[in-house]
């Protein structure tokens, strides 16, 4: 099985952009939800940090707790991107939310080679 672009030099830029978006999601989402419900704020942290920590596609990370098909990993990244964009539109001034949205678009573009690999990985049986 070929290695994921995530584990090669090709994936460095995408990984850095993805981490920046994840960090924004981890901070902004609970903050945006806290005014509505403390439980939702805590749950958002569990979902945004916990799920990608536990579930991963074989070959995409060094250590995997629970192996899942590639489409699940893609969905978790999309969740992070959407959470970052939506919560910054709620919390931040428009110009800053626009910058986060641009970062999110750049992240998705940079992630496309990895997502192609992950999609193909989803077609293979989990080992």
PDB file of C-alpha atoms in Angstrom:
ATOM      1  CA  UNK A   1       0.000   0.000   0.000  1.00  0.00           C
ATOM      2  CA  UNK A   2       1.361   3.402  -0.919  1.00  0.00           C
ATOM      3  CA  UNK A   3       1.895   5.929   1.840  1.00  0.00           C
ATOM      4  CA  UNK A   4      -0.519   8.743   2.404  1.00  0.00           C
ATOM      5  CA  UNK A   5       0.665  12.188   1.249  1.00  0.00           C
ATOM      6  CA  UNK A   6       0.115  13.063   4.912  1.00  0.00           C
ATOM      7  CA  UNK A   7       3.214  11.027   5.802  1.00  0.00           C
ATOM      8  CA  UNK A   8       5.492  12.370   3.068  1.00  0.00           C
ATOM      9  CA  UNK A   9       7.167  15.696   2.359  1.00  0.00           C
ATOM     10  CA  UNK A  10       4.338  16.427  -0.083  1.00  0.00           C
ATOM     11  CA  UNK A  11       1.899  16.721   2.823  1.00  0.00           C
ATOM     12  CA  UNK A  12       3.791  19.264   4.940  1.00  0.00           C
ATOM     13  CA  UNK A  13       1.982  22.364   3.681  1.00  0.00           C
ATOM     14  CA  UNK A  14      -1.405  20.643   3.840  1.00  0.00           C
ATOM     15  CA  UNK A  15      -0.671  19.397   7.364  1.00  0.00           C
ATOM     16  CA  UNK A  16       0.299  22.882   8.524  1.00  0.00           C
ATOM     17  CA  UNK A  17      -2.792  24.481   7.016  1.00  0.00           C
ATOM     18  CA  UNK A  18      -4.988  21.709   8.404  1.00  0.00           C
ATOM     19  CA  UNK A  19      -3.512  22.169  11.885  1.00  0.00           C
ATOM     20  CA  UNK A  20      -4.172  25.924  11.751  1.00  0.00           C
ATOM     21  CA  UNK A  21      -7.818  25.323  10.822  1.00  0.00           C
ATOM     22  CA  UNK A  22      -8.152  22.626  13.495  1.00  0.00           C
ATOM     23  CA  UNK A  23      -6.734  24.964  16.119  1.00  0.00           C
ATOM     24  CA  UNK A  24      -9.216  27.664  15.125  1.00  0.00           C
ATOM     25  CA  UNK A  25     -12.069  25.128  15.303  1.00  0.00           C
ATOM     26  CA  UNK A  26     -10.925  23.824  18.703  1.00  0.00           C
ATOM     27  CA  UNK A  27     -10.888  27.340  20.163  1.00  0.00           C
ATOM     28  CA  UNK A  28     -13.696  29.141  18.350  1.00  0.00           C
ATOM     29  CA  UNK A  29     -16.365  26.425  18.321  1.00  0.00           C
ATOM     30  CA  UNK A  30     -16.661  25.901  22.086  1.00  0.00           C
ATOM     31  CA  UNK A  31     -16.458  29.645  22.563  1.00  0.00           C
ATOM     32  CA  UNK A  32     -19.292  30.206  20.067  1.00  0.00           C
ATOM     33  CA  UNK A  33     -21.416  27.477  21.680  1.00  0.00           C
ATOM     34  CA  UNK A  34     -20.740  28.428  25.304  1.00  0.00           C
ATOM     35  CA  UNK A  35     -23.335  31.201  25.224  1.00  0.00           C
ATOM     36  CA  UNK A  36     -26.007  28.672  24.242  1.00  0.00           C
ATOM     37  CA  UNK A  37     -24.982  25.659  26.294  1.00  0.00           C
ATOM     38  CA  UNK A  38     -21.951  24.674  28.333  1.00  0.00           C
ATOM     39  CA  UNK A  39     -22.728  21.050  27.524  1.00  0.00           C
ATOM     40  CA  UNK A  40     -22.609  21.767  23.763  1.00  0.00           C
ATOM     41  CA  UNK A  41     -19.314  23.602  24.209  1.00  0.00           C
ATOM     42  CA  UNK A  42     -17.761  20.627  26.012  1.00  0.00           C
ATOM     43  CA  UNK A  43     -19.275  18.185  23.518  1.00  0.00           C
ATOM     44  CA  UNK A  44     -17.777  20.165  20.635  1.00  0.00           C
ATOM     45  CA  UNK A  45     -14.304  19.763  22.135  1.00  0.00           C
ATOM     46  CA  UNK A  46     -14.848  16.023  22.549  1.00  0.00           C
ATOM     47  CA  UNK A  47     -16.027  15.702  18.932  1.00  0.00           C
ATOM     48  CA  UNK A  48     -13.455  18.014  17.308  1.00  0.00           C
ATOM     49  CA  UNK A  49     -10.432  16.709  19.202  1.00  0.00           C
ATOM     50  CA  UNK A  50     -11.491  13.260  20.378  1.00  0.00           C
ATOM     51  CA  UNK A  51     -12.875  11.711  17.214  1.00  0.00           C
ATOM     52  CA  UNK A  52      -9.831  12.413  14.987  1.00  0.00           C
ATOM     53  CA  UNK A  53      -7.577  11.195  17.804  1.00  0.00           C
ATOM     54  CA  UNK A  54      -9.383   7.874  18.108  1.00  0.00           C
ATOM     55  CA  UNK A  55     -10.397   7.171  14.495  1.00  0.00           C
ATOM     56  CA  UNK A  56      -7.890   7.130  11.626  1.00  0.00           C
ATOM     57  CA  UNK A  57      -7.314   5.461   8.287  1.00  0.00           C
ATOM     58  CA  UNK A  58      -4.506   2.882   8.197  1.00  0.00           C
ATOM     59  CA  UNK A  59      -1.450   4.285   6.431  1.00  0.00           C
ATOM     60  CA  UNK A  60      -2.404   7.910   7.095  1.00  0.00           C
ATOM     61  CA  UNK A  61      -0.949   8.149  10.612  1.00  0.00           C
ATOM     62  CA  UNK A  62       1.774   6.305  12.507  1.00  0.00           C
ATOM     63  CA  UNK A  63      -0.449   5.186  15.380  1.00  0.00           C
ATOM     64  CA  UNK A  64      -4.082   4.233  14.995  1.00  0.00           C
ATOM     65  CA  UNK A  65      -6.442   3.390  17.817  1.00  0.00           C
ATOM     66  CA  UNK A  66      -9.520   2.501  15.746  1.00  0.00           C
ATOM     67  CA  UNK A  67      -9.048   1.963  11.988  1.00  0.00           C
ATOM     68  CA  UNK A  68     -11.704   3.482   9.726  1.00  0.00           C
ATOM     69  CA  UNK A  69     -12.169   3.824   5.959  1.00  0.00           C
ATOM     70  CA  UNK A  70     -10.707   6.888   4.255  1.00  0.00           C
ATOM     71  CA  UNK A  71     -14.060   8.612   3.796  1.00  0.00           C
ATOM     72  CA  UNK A  72     -14.443   8.802   7.588  1.00  0.00           C
ATOM     73  CA  UNK A  73     -11.135  10.664   7.905  1.00  0.00           C
ATOM     74  CA  UNK A  74     -12.198  13.021   5.103  1.00  0.00           C
ATOM     75  CA  UNK A  75     -15.508  13.657   6.883  1.00  0.00           C
ATOM     76  CA  UNK A  76     -13.678  14.466  10.134  1.00  0.00           C
ATOM     77  CA  UNK A  77     -11.476  17.021   8.360  1.00  0.00           C
ATOM     78  CA  UNK A  78     -14.502  18.570   6.655  1.00  0.00           C
ATOM     79  CA  UNK A  79     -16.196  18.796  10.059  1.00  0.00           C
ATOM     80  CA  UNK A  80     -13.181  20.694  11.430  1.00  0.00           C
ATOM     81  CA  UNK A  81     -13.137  23.092   8.468  1.00  0.00           C
ATOM     82  CA  UNK A  82     -16.870  23.779   8.675  1.00  0.00           C
ATOM     83  CA  UNK A  83     -16.711  24.275  12.454  1.00  0.00           C
ATOM     84  CA  UNK A  84     -13.831  26.743  12.107  1.00  0.00           C
ATOM     85  CA  UNK A  85     -15.576  28.784   9.412  1.00  0.00           C
ATOM     86  CA  UNK A  86     -19.018  28.833  11.018  1.00  0.00           C
ATOM     87  CA  UNK A  87     -17.844  29.665  14.518  1.00  0.00           C
ATOM     88  CA  UNK A  88     -15.565  32.468  13.362  1.00  0.00           C
ATOM     89  CA  UNK A  89     -18.463  34.045  11.453  1.00  0.00           C
ATOM     90  CA  UNK A  90     -20.377  34.008  14.754  1.00  0.00           C
ATOM     91  CA  UNK A  91     -17.544  35.320  16.926  1.00  0.00           C
ATOM     92  CA  UNK A  92     -15.191  37.504  14.957  1.00  0.00           C
ATOM     93  CA  UNK A  93     -15.345  40.693  12.930  1.00  0.00           C
ATOM     94  CA  UNK A  94     -16.179  40.133   9.270  1.00  0.00           C
ATOM     95  CA  UNK A  95     -12.662  40.822   7.978  1.00  0.00           C
ATOM     96  CA  UNK A  96     -11.202  38.179  10.295  1.00  0.00           C
ATOM     97  CA  UNK A  97     -13.910  35.642   9.460  1.00  0.00           C
ATOM     98  CA  UNK A  98     -13.136  36.208   5.769  1.00  0.00           C
ATOM     99  CA  UNK A  99      -9.446  35.463   6.456  1.00  0.00           C
ATOM    100  CA  UNK A 100     -10.399  32.225   8.196  1.00  0.00           C
ATOM    101  CA  UNK A 101     -12.617  31.325   5.256  1.00  0.00           C
ATOM    102  CA  UNK A 102      -9.723  31.932   2.838  1.00  0.00           C
ATOM    103  CA  UNK A 103      -7.511  29.746   5.055  1.00  0.00           C
ATOM    104  CA  UNK A 104     -10.192  27.046   4.972  1.00  0.00           C
ATOM    105  CA  UNK A 105     -10.381  27.130   1.163  1.00  0.00           C
ATOM    106  CA  UNK A 106      -6.579  26.931   0.884  1.00  0.00           C
ATOM    107  CA  UNK A 107      -6.611  24.015   3.319  1.00  0.00           C
ATOM    108  CA  UNK A 108      -9.171  22.102   1.262  1.00  0.00           C
ATOM    109  CA  UNK A 109      -7.176  22.701  -1.929  1.00  0.00           C
ATOM    110  CA  UNK A 110      -3.959  21.549  -0.237  1.00  0.00           C
ATOM    111  CA  UNK A 111      -5.748  18.489   1.190  1.00  0.00           C
ATOM    112  CA  UNK A 112      -7.016  17.226  -2.184  1.00  0.00           C
ATOM    113  CA  UNK A 113      -4.075  14.820  -2.858  1.00  0.00           C
ATOM    114  CA  UNK A 114      -4.507  13.327   0.617  1.00  0.00           C
ATOM    115  CA  UNK A 115      -8.259  13.099   0.170  1.00  0.00           C
ATOM    116  CA  UNK A 116      -7.795  11.264  -3.130  1.00  0.00           C
ATOM    117  CA  UNK A 117      -5.500   8.826  -1.349  1.00  0.00           C
ATOM    118  CA  UNK A 118      -7.950   8.479   1.546  1.00  0.00           C
ATOM    119  CA  UNK A 119     -10.865   7.884  -0.814  1.00  0.00           C
ATOM    120  CA  UNK A 120      -8.955   5.040  -2.470  1.00  0.00           C
ATOM    121  CA  UNK A 121      -7.975   3.756   0.974  1.00  0.00           C
ATOM    122  CA  UNK A 122     -11.674   3.560   1.788  1.00  0.00           C
ATOM    123  CA  UNK A 123     -12.117   1.044  -1.024  1.00  0.00           C
ATOM    124  CA  UNK A 124      -9.607  -1.364   0.562  1.00  0.00           C
ATOM    125  CA  UNK A 125     -10.439  -3.608   3.514  1.00  0.00           C
ATOM    126  CA  UNK A 126      -9.283  -2.297   6.887  1.00  0.00           C
ATOM    127  CA  UNK A 127      -6.209  -4.155   8.089  1.00  0.00           C
TER     128      UNK A 127
END
